[in-house]
Structure formats: structure tokens, C-alpha cells
mmCIF file of C-alpha atoms in Angstrom:
data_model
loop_
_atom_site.group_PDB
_atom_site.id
_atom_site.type_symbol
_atom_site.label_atom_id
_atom_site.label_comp_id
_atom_site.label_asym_id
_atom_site.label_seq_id
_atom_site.Cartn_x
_atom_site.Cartn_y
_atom_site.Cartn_z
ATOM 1 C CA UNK L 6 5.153 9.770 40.801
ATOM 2 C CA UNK L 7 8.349 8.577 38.679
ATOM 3 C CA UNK L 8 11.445 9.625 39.046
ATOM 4 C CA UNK L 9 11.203 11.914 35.843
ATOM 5 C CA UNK L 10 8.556 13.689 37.318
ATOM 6 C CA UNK L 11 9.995 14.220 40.724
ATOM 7 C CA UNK L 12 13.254 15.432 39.039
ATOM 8 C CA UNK L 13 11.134 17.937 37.150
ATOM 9 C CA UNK L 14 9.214 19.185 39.807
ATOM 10 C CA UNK L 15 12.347 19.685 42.084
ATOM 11 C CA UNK L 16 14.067 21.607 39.259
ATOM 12 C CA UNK L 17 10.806 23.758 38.414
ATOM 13 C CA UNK L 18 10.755 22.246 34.374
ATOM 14 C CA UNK L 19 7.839 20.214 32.590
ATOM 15 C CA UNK L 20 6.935 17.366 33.585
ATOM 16 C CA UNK L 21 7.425 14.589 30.940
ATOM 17 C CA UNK L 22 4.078 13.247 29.383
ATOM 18 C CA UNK L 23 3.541 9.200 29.155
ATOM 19 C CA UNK L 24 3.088 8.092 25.347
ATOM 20 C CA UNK L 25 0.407 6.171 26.393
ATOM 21 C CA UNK L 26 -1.447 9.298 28.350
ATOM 22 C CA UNK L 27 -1.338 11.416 24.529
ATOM 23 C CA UNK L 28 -4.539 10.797 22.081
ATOM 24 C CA UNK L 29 -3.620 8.971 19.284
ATOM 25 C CA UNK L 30 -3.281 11.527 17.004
ATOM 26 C CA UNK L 31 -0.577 13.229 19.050
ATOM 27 C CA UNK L 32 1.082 9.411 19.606
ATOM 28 C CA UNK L 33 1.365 9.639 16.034
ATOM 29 C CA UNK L 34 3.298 12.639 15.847
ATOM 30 C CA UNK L 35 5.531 12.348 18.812
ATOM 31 C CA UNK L 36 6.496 8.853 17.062
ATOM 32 C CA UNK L 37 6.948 10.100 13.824
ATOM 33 C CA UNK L 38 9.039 12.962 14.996
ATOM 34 C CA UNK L 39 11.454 10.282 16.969
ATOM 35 C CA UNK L 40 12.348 8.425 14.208
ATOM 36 C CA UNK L 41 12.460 11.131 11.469
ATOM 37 C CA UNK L 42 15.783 11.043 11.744
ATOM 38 C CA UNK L 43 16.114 7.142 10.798
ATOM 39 C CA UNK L 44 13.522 7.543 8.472
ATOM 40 C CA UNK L 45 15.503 10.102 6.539
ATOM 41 C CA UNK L 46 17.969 7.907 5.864
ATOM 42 C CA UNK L 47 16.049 5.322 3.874
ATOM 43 C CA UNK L 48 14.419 8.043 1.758
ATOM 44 C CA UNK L 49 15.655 8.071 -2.245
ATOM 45 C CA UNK L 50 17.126 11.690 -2.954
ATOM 46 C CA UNK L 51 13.278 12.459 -4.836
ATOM 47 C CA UNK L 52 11.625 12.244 -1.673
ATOM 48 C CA UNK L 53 11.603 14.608 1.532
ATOM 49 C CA UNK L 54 11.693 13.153 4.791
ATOM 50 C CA UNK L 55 8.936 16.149 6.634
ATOM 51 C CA UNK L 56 6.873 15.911 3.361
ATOM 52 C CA UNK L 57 6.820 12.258 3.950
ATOM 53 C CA UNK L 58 5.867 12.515 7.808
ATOM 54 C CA UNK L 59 3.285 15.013 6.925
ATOM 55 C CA UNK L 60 1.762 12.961 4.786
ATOM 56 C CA UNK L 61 1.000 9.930 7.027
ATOM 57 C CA UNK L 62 0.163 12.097 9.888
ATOM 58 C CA UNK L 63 -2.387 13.810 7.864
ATOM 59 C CA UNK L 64 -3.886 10.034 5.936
ATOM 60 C CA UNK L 65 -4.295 9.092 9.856
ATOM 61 C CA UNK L 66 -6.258 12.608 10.696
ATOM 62 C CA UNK L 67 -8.657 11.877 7.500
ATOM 63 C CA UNK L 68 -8.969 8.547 7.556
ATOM 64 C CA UNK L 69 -10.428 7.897 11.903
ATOM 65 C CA UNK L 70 -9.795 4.143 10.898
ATOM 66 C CA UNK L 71 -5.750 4.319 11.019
ATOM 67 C CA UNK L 72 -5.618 6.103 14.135
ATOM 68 C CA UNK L 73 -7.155 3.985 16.175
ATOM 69 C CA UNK L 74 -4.983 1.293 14.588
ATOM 70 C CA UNK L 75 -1.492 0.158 16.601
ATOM 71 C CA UNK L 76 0.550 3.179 16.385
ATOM 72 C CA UNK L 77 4.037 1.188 16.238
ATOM 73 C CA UNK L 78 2.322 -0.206 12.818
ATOM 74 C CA UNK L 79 1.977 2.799 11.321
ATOM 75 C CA UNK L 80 5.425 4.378 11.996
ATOM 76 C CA UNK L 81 6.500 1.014 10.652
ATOM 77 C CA UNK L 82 4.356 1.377 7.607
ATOM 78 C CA UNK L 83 5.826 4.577 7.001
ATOM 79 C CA UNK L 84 9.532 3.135 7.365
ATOM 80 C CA UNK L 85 8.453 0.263 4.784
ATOM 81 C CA UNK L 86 6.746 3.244 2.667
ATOM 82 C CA UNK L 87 10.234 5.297 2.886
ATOM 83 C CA UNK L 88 12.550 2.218 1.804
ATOM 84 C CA UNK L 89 10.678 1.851 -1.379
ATOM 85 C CA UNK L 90 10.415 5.323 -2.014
ATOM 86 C CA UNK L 91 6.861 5.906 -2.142
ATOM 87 C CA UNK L 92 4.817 8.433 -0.949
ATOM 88 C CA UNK L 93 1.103 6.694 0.876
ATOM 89 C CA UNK L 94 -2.346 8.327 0.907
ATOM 90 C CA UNK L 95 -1.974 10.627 -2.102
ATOM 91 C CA UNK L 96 -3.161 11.582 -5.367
ATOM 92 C CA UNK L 97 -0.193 9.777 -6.910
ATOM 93 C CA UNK L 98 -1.897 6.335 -6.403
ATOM 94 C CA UNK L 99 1.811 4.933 -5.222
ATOM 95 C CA UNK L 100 0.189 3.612 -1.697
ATOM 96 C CA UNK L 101 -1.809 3.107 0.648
ATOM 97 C CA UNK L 102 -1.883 2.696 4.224
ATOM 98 C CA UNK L 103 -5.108 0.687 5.346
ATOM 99 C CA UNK L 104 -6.214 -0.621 8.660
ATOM 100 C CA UNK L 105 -6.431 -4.411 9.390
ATOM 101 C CA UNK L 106 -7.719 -6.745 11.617
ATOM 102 C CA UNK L 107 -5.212 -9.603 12.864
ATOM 103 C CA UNK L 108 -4.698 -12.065 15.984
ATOM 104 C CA UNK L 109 -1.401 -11.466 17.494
ATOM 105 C CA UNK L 110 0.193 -13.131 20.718
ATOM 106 C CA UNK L 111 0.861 -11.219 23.485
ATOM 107 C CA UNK L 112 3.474 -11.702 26.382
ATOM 108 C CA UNK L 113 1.898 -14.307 28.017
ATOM 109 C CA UNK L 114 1.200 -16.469 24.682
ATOM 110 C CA UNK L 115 -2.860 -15.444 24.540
ATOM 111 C CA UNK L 116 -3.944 -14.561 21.728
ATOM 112 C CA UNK L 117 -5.680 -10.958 20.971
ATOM 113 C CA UNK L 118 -7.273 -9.029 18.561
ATOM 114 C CA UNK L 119 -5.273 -5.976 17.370
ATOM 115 C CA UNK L 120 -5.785 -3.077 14.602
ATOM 116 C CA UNK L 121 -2.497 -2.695 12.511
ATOM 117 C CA UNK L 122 -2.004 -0.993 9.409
ATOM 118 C CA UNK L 123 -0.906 -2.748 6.418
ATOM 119 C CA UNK L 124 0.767 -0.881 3.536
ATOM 120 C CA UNK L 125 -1.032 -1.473 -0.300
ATOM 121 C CA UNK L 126 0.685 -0.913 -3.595
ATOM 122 C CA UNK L 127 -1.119 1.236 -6.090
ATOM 123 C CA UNK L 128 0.075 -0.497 -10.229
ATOM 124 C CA UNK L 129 0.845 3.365 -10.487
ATOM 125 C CA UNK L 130 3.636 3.001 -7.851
ATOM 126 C CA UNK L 131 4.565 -0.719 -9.112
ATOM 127 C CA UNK L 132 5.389 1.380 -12.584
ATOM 128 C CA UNK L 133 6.956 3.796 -10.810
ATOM 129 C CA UNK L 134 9.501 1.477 -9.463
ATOM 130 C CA UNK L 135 10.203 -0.029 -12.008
ATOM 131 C CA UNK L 136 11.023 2.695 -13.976
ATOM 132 C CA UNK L 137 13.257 3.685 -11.349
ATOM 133 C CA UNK L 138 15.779 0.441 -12.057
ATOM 134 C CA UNK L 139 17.228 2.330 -14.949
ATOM 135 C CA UNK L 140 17.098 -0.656 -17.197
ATOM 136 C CA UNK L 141 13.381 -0.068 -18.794
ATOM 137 C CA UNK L 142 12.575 2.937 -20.609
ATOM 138 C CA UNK L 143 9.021 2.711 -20.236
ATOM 139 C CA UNK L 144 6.312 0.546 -18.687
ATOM 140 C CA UNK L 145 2.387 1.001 -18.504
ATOM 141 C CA UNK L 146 -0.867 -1.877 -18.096
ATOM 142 C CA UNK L 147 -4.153 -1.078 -19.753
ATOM 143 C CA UNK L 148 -7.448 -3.307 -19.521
ATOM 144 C CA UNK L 149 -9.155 -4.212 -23.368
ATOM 145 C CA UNK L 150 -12.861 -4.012 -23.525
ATOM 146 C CA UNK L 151 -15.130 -5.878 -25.649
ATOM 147 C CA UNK L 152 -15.393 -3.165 -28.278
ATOM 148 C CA UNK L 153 -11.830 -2.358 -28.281
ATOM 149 C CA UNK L 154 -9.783 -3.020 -31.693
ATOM 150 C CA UNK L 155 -7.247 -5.234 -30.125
ATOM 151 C CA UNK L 156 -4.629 -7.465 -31.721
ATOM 152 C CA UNK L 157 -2.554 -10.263 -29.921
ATOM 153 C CA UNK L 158 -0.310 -12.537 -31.522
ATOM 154 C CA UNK L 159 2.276 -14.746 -29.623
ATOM 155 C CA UNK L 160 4.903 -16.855 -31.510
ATOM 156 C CA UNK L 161 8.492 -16.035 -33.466
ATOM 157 C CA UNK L 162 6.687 -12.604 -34.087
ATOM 158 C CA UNK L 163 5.101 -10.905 -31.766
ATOM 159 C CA UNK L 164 2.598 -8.447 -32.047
ATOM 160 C CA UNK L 165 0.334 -6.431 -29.759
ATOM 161 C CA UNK L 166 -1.975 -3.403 -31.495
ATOM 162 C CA UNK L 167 -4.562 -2.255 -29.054
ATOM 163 C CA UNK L 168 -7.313 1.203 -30.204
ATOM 164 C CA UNK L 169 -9.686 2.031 -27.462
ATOM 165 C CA UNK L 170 -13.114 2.288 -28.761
ATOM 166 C CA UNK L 171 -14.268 6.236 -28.660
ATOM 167 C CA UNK L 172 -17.401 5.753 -27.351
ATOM 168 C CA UNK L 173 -19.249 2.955 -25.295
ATOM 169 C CA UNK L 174 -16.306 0.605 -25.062
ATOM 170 C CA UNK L 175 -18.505 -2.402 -23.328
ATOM 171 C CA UNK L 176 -17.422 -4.898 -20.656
ATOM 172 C CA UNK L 177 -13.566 -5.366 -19.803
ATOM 173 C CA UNK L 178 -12.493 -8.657 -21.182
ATOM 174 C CA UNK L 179 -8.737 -8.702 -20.136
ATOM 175 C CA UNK L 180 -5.814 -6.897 -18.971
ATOM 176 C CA UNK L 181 -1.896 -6.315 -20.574
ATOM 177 C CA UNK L 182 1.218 -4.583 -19.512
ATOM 178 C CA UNK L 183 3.900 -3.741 -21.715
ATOM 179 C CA UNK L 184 7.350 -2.496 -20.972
ATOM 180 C CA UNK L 185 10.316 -1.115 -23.559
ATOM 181 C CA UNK L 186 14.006 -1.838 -22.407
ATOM 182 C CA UNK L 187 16.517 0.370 -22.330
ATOM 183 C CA UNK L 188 18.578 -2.052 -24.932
ATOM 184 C CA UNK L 189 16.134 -1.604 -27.744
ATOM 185 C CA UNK L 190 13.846 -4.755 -26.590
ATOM 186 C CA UNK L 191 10.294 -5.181 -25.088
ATOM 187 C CA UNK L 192 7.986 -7.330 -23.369
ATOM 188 C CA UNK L 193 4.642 -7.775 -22.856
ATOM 189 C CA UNK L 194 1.814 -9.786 -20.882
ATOM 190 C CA UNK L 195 -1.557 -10.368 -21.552
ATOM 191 C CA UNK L 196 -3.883 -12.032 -19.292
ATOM 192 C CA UNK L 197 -8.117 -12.340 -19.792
ATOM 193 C CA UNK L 198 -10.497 -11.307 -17.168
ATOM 194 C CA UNK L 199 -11.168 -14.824 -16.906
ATOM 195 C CA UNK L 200 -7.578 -15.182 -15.497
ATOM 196 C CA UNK L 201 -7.932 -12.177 -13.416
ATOM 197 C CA UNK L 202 -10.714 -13.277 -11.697
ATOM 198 C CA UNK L 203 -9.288 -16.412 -11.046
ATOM 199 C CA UNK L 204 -6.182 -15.097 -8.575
ATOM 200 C CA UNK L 205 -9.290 -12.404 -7.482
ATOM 201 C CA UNK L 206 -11.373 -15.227 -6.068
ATOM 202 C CA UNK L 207 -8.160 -17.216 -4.576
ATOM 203 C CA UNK L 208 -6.942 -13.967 -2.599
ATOM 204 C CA UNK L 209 -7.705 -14.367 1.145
ATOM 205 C CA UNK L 210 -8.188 -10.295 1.207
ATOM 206 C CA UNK L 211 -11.184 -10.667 -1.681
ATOM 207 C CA UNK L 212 -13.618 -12.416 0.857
ATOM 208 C CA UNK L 213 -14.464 -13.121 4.766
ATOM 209 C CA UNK L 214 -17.030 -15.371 6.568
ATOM 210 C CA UNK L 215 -20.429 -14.642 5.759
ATOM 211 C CA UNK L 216 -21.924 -13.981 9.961
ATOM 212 C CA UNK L 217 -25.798 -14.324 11.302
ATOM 213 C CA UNK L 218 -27.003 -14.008 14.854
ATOM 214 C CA UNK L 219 -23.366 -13.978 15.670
ATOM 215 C CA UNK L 220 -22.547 -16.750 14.226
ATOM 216 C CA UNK L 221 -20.678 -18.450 10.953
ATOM 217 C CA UNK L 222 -23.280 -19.514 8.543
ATOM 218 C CA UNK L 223 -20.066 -21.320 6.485
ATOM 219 C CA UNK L 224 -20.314 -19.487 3.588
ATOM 220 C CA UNK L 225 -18.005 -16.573 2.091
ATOM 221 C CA UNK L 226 -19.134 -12.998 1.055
ATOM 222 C CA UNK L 227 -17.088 -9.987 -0.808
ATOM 223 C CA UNK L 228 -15.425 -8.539 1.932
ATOM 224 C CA UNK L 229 -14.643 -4.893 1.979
ATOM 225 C CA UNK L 230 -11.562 -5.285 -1.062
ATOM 226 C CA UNK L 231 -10.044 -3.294 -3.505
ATOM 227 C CA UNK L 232 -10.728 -6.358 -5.439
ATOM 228 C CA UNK L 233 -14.508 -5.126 -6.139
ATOM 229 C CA UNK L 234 -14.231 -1.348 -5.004
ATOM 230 C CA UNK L 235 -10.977 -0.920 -7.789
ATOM 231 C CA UNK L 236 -11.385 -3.743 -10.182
ATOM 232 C CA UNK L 237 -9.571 -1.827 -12.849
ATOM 233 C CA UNK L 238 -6.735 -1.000 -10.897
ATOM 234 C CA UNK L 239 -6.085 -4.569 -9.162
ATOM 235 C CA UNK L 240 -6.352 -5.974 -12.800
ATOM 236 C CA UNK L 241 -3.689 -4.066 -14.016
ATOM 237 C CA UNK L 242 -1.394 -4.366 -10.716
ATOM 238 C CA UNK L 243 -2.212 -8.536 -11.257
ATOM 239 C CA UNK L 244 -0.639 -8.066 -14.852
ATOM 240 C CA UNK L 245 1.979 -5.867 -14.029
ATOM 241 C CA UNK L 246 3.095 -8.542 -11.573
ATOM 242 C CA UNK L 247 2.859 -11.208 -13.907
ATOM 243 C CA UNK L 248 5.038 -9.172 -16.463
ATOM 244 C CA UNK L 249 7.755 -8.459 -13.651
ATOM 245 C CA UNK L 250 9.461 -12.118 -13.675
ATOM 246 C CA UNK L 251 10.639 -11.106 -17.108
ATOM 247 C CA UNK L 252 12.008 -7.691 -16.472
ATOM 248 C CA UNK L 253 15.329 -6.453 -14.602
ATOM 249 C CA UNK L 254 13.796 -5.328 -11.587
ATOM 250 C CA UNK L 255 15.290 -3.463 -8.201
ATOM 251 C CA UNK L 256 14.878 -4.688 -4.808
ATOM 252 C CA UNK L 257 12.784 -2.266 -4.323
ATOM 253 C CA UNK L 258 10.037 -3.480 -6.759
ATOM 254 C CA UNK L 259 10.086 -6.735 -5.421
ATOM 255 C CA UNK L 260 9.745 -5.782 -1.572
ATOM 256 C CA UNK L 261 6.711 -3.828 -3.087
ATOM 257 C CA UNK L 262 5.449 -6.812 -4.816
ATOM 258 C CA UNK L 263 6.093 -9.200 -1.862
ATOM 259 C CA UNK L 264 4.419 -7.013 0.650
ATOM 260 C CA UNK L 265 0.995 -6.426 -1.683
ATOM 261 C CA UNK L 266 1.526 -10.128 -1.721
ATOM 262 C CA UNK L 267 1.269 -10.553 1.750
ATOM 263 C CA UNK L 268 -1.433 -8.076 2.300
ATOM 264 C CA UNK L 269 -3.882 -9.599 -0.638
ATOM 265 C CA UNK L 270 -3.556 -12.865 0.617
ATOM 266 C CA UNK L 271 -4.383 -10.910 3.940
ATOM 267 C CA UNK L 272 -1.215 -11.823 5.495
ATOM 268 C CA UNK L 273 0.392 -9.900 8.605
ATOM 269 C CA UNK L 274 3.149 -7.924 6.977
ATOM 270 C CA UNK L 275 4.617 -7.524 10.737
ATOM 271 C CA UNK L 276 5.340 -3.827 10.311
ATOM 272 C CA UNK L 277 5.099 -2.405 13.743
ATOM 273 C CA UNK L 278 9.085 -3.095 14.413
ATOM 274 C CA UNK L 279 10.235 0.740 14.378
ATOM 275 C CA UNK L 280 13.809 0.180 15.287
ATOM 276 C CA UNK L 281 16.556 -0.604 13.528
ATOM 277 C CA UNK L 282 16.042 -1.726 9.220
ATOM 278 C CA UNK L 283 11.920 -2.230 8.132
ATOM 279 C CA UNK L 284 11.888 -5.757 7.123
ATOM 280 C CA UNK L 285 8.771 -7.276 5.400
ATOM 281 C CA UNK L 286 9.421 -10.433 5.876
ATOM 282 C CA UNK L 287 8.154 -11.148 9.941
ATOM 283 C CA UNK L 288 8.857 -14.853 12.417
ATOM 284 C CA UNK L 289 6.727 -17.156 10.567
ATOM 285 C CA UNK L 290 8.870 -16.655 6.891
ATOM 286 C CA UNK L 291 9.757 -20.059 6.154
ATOM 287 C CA UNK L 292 6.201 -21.188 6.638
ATOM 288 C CA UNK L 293 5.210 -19.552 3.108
ATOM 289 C CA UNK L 294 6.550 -19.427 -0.602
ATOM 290 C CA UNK L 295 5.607 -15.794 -2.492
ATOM 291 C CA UNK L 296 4.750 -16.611 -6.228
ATOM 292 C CA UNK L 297 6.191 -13.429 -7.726
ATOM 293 C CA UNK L 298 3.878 -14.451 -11.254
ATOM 294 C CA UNK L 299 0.596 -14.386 -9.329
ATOM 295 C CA UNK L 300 2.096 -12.206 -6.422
ATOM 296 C CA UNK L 301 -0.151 -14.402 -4.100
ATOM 297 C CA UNK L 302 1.233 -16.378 -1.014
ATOM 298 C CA UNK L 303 0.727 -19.906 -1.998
ATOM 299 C CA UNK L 304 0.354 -21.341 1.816
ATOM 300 C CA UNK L 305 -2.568 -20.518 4.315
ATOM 301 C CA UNK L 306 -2.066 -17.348 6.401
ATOM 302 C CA UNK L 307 -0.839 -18.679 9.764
ATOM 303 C CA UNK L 308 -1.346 -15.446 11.450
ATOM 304 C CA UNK L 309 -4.770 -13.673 10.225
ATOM 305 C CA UNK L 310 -7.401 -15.812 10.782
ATOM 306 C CA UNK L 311 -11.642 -14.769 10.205
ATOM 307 C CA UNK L 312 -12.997 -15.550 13.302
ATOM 308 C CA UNK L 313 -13.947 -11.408 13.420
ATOM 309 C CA UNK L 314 -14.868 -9.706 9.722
ATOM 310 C CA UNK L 315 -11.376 -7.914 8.712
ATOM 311 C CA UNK L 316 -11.349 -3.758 9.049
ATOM 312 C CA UNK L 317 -12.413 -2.432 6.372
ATOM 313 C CA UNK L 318 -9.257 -1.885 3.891
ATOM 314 C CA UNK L 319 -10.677 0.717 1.162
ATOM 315 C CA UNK L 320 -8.125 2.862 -0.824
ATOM 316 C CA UNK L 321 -9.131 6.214 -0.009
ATOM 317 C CA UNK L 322 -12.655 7.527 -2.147
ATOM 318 C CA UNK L 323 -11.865 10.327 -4.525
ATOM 319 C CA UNK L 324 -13.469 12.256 -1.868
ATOM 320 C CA UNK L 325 -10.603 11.523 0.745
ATOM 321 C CA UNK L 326 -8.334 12.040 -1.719
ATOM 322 C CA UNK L 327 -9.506 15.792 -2.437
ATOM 323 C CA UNK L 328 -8.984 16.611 1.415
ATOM 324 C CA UNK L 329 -5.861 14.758 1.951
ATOM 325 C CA UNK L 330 -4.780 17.125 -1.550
ATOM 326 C CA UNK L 331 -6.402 20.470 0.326
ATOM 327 C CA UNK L 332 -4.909 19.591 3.153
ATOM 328 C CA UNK L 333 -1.536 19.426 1.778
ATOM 329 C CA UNK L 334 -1.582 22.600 -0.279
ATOM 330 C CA UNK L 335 -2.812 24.404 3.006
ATOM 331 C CA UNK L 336 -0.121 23.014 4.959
ATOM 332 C CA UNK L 337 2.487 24.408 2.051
ATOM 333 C CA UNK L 338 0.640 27.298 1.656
ATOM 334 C CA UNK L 339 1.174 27.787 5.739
ATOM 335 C CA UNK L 340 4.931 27.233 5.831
ATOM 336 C CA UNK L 341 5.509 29.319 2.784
ATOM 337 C CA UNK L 342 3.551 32.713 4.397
ATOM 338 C CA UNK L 343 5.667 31.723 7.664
ATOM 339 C CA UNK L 344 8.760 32.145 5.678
ATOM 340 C CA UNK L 345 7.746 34.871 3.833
ATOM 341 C CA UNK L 346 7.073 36.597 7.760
ATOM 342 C CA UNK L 347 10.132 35.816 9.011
ATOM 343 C CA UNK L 348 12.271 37.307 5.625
ATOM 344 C CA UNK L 349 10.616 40.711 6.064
ATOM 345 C CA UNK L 350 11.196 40.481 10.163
ATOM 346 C CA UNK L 351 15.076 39.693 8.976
ATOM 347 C CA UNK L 352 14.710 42.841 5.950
ATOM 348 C CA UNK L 353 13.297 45.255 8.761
ATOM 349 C CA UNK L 354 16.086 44.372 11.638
ATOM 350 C CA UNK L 355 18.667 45.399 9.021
#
């Protein structure tokens, strides 16, 4: 028996439970409720530090994959979440937190197999940040289909006239973002699907080693990506990124870039540190260069490798979205007929 639980058995009080004798779920929230407190202080004034907490504990209730995921990961993941002022696993599309498969070194130097959770950007909460750096006025990304009036002219003057077609619009056959400064100005990127699908079939995260019998056959199959499950969506994030090299951005919009970076290129983002400041940047920094116009890591991952195929690192399904939404609205539903309770308790001991 430890000393903690002799000391509460001689003084009649509760004896203290181990973290590592709670379920994960309940890991989760004892961690989460621990480092509210630093976690606050890295939130933006638009965000609330228990809305935020609720939020990840319920993402790792609906989605069984990030709970049995290291736990220290996710609290990081959170922190990371909090610094940039986004809020993960919601209907806002800002982020998401998805489990992943990497090789880590224990202790003793061996090398093991460990479930972290890695933290996506959504091009909804790229916008969003960049909005927030007070020197653009707007910003949006759009894909062009073959039927699509579009108009594109580079030069002395530029010119960009896009009309979705109203009915069958055809294939997507590029991608452009376009942002209005606060001084009056504007920029824009285009970039084909061609282009797209370049960086696509580069990222590490877009493929894994195609396995037979239990072993390697040495060739490469779509691996469980937003790359083919949200094609849309990473197109426009790709352009957005491109576009960002030209804009006055915050810190904050290139952490997020950096980190989706890292995780397309299916890099360990080393976010299980929970003390102290959420870095993304982990030991092996030097050993890689971030292209900020492709937002891919331009050297091999040292620390994933695809001996094993990666955990499965889907965005939530509209489906998961729709609980983690009910399950929200119940939980402020809850709270608010608690407060109501406990106003007509006070009303009736007056």
C-alpha cells in the first residue's frame, strides 16, 4: 500500500485512485481537468476554456479510436488546439483531432508502437485565422469545375471572374483562393487539379504499404486520408496555403499551417508534452525544412515509419458530426435547467 493510501486510511478519507487504474475515458477527464487552468490561459477571449474541454472529452467518447490513443497526446492536442484558437471535432470544420500510428523510443532506447493523436486543420479554420490577423478583410478558396464560367488572367492586370454552373457542373479541374486586404488590395492563387494532385500523391499521409500474408508486397495503396475521403476540402486547404506566403499572416496561422504540415507528410507532431508552453516543433527539428507554399515537409519523416498500416485518420462522417452537435446541445441544455433549479431554490429561501 503507498503512503497516500495508508495516510488515508489512518485518517478515515478516500483513498487516492492511480491514473493508470481509471478507464480511459475517465484518464481523459481527470487530465483535462488538471490542466484547465493552464489551458485557460492560452485561449483567445472568443473561446471558453470548459466549452473547449467539453468538446475534446466528448470527440474522444464518439470517436472509440482517440481514447484508446496516448492520453498525454490528447491533452497536448488540446493545448496546441487552444493556442491557435480553434475549437476540434465540431461542426465548424476548424479541426480535428485524429488518431495515429507512430514508433516512439522508450526509456531504454527500444523502439515501440504507440497510438497518439495528431491535430488536422480544416481550410475553414485556416480562413478563420487568417481573418483573425486584422490585416485582411476577407479570404475564401473555391474549386472550378469543367462547366464553370471561369476567367483567369495573370499579368500587369489581373483578373479573376468565376460563375458556378447551376446545374451539373462536371469534374473539378482546379482550385483558387482569394483574399481582400484591409488597405484596399487583393490577392489571389490559382492552382489546377493537376497541381493538386501532384503535392496529393507526394504527401506521406495520402498512402501506406500495400500488405499480403503479412507481408510487404512493395507497392503503395490509398491509405485511409482525407486526401480521397475530402478531396474538396484538402484542395482548397492546398491553395489556401499556397496563397498564405503572400499575405500578412499571425503566428497563429502559421503554427496551424506547420502542424497540418507535419501531420500530411505523416510526421509526429510530438504533442503529448502537457507541461509548460505546447510547442509543435518536437527533438528531431533541424532534421526537416517546412515549405510554407506546398505546406509539405520536404525531408523523409525520421520518426513515423510504415512497417504497421497507420490508424485510420478520417475527419469525422457527417454522421459523427450530428452526435458530437446533439451531444453538445444536450450538455447546454443540462447546465442551463441546473441553473434554472438552483435560481428558484435561491427565489424560494428568500
Amino acid at each position: 500500500m503507498s503512503t497516500a493510501a495508508l495516510k488515508a486510511a489512518a485518517t478515515g478519507g478516500e483513498v487516492p485512485t492511480r491514473l493508470s487504474d481509471l478507464k480511459p475515458k475517465d484518464q481523459i477527464a481527470h487530465l483535462l481537468k488538471s490542466k484547465q487552468a493552464e489551458i485557460s490561459k492560452m485561449l483567445p477571449k472568443h473561446l471558453n476554456a470548459e466549452r473547449l474541454l467539453k468538446v475534446a472529452q466528448i470527440a474522444a467518447t464518439t470517436t472509440p479510436a482517440l481514447a484508446k490513443c496516448d492520453v498525454p497526446s490528447l491533452i497536448g492536442a488540446i493545448g496546441q488546439c487552444a493556442q491557435m484558437g480553434l475549437e476540434p471535432n465540431t461542426v465548424l470544420g476548424h479541426a480535428y483531432l485524429v488518431p495515429f500510428n507512430t514508433k516512439r523510443k522508450d526509456s531504454d532506447g527500444k523502439e515501440k508502437w504507440v497510438n497518439s493523436v495528431q491535430v488536422i486543420i480544416g481550410y475553414k479554420g485556416l480562413i478563420d485565422l487568417a481573418r483573425r490577423s486584422g490585416q485582411i478583410v476577407s479570404i475564401a478558396a473555391h474549386e472550378v469545375c469543367q462547366h464553370d464560367k471561369f476567367e483567369l488572367v495573370y499579368g500587369l492586370d489581373e483578373k479573376l471572374n468565376h460563375t458556378p454552373a447551376m446545374c451539373d457542373r462536371g469534374e473539378v479541374i482546379g482550385f483558387y483562393a482569394v483574399a481582400k486586404l484591409k488597405d484596399g488590395g487583393h490577392c489571389f492563387e490559382f492552382m489546377s487539379q493537376h497541381q493538386i494532385n501532384e503535392i496529393r500523391d507526394k504527401s506521406q499521409g495520402a498512402w501506406k504499404d500495400e500488405w499480403e500474408n503479412g507481408k510487404k508486397t512493395g507497392s503503395k495503396v490509398k491509405a485511409s486520408s482525407p486526401w480521397w475521403d475530402n478531396p474538396v476540402e484538402m484542395g482548397r486547404k492546398t491553395v489556401i496555403r499556397r496563397l498564405a506566403k503572400y499575405l500578412p499572416l499571425s503566428i497563429e496561422f502559421q503554427t496551424a499551417a506547420a502542424i497540418d504540415g507535419m501531420a500530411d507528410a505523416g510526421k509526429d507532431q510530438h504533442l503529448d508534452a502537457i507541461d509548460g508552453d505546447f510547442q509543435i516543433v518536437g527533438d528531431d527539428a533541424p532534421g526537416f525544412q517546412f515549405d510554407h507554399e506546398t505546406g509539405e515537409i520536404n525531408e523523409e519523416p525520421k520518426q513515423i515509419t510504415h512497417d504497421q498500416p497507420i490508424v485510420t485518420g478520417d475527419i469525422p462522417s457527417a454522421e459523427e458530426q450530428a452526435v458530437i452537435q446533439r451531444q453538445l446541445i444536450a450538455e447546454a441544455e443540462s447546465e442551463k435547467a441546473a441553473g434554472e433549479k438552483v435560481a428558484k431554490k435561491n427565489l424560494s429561501v428568500e
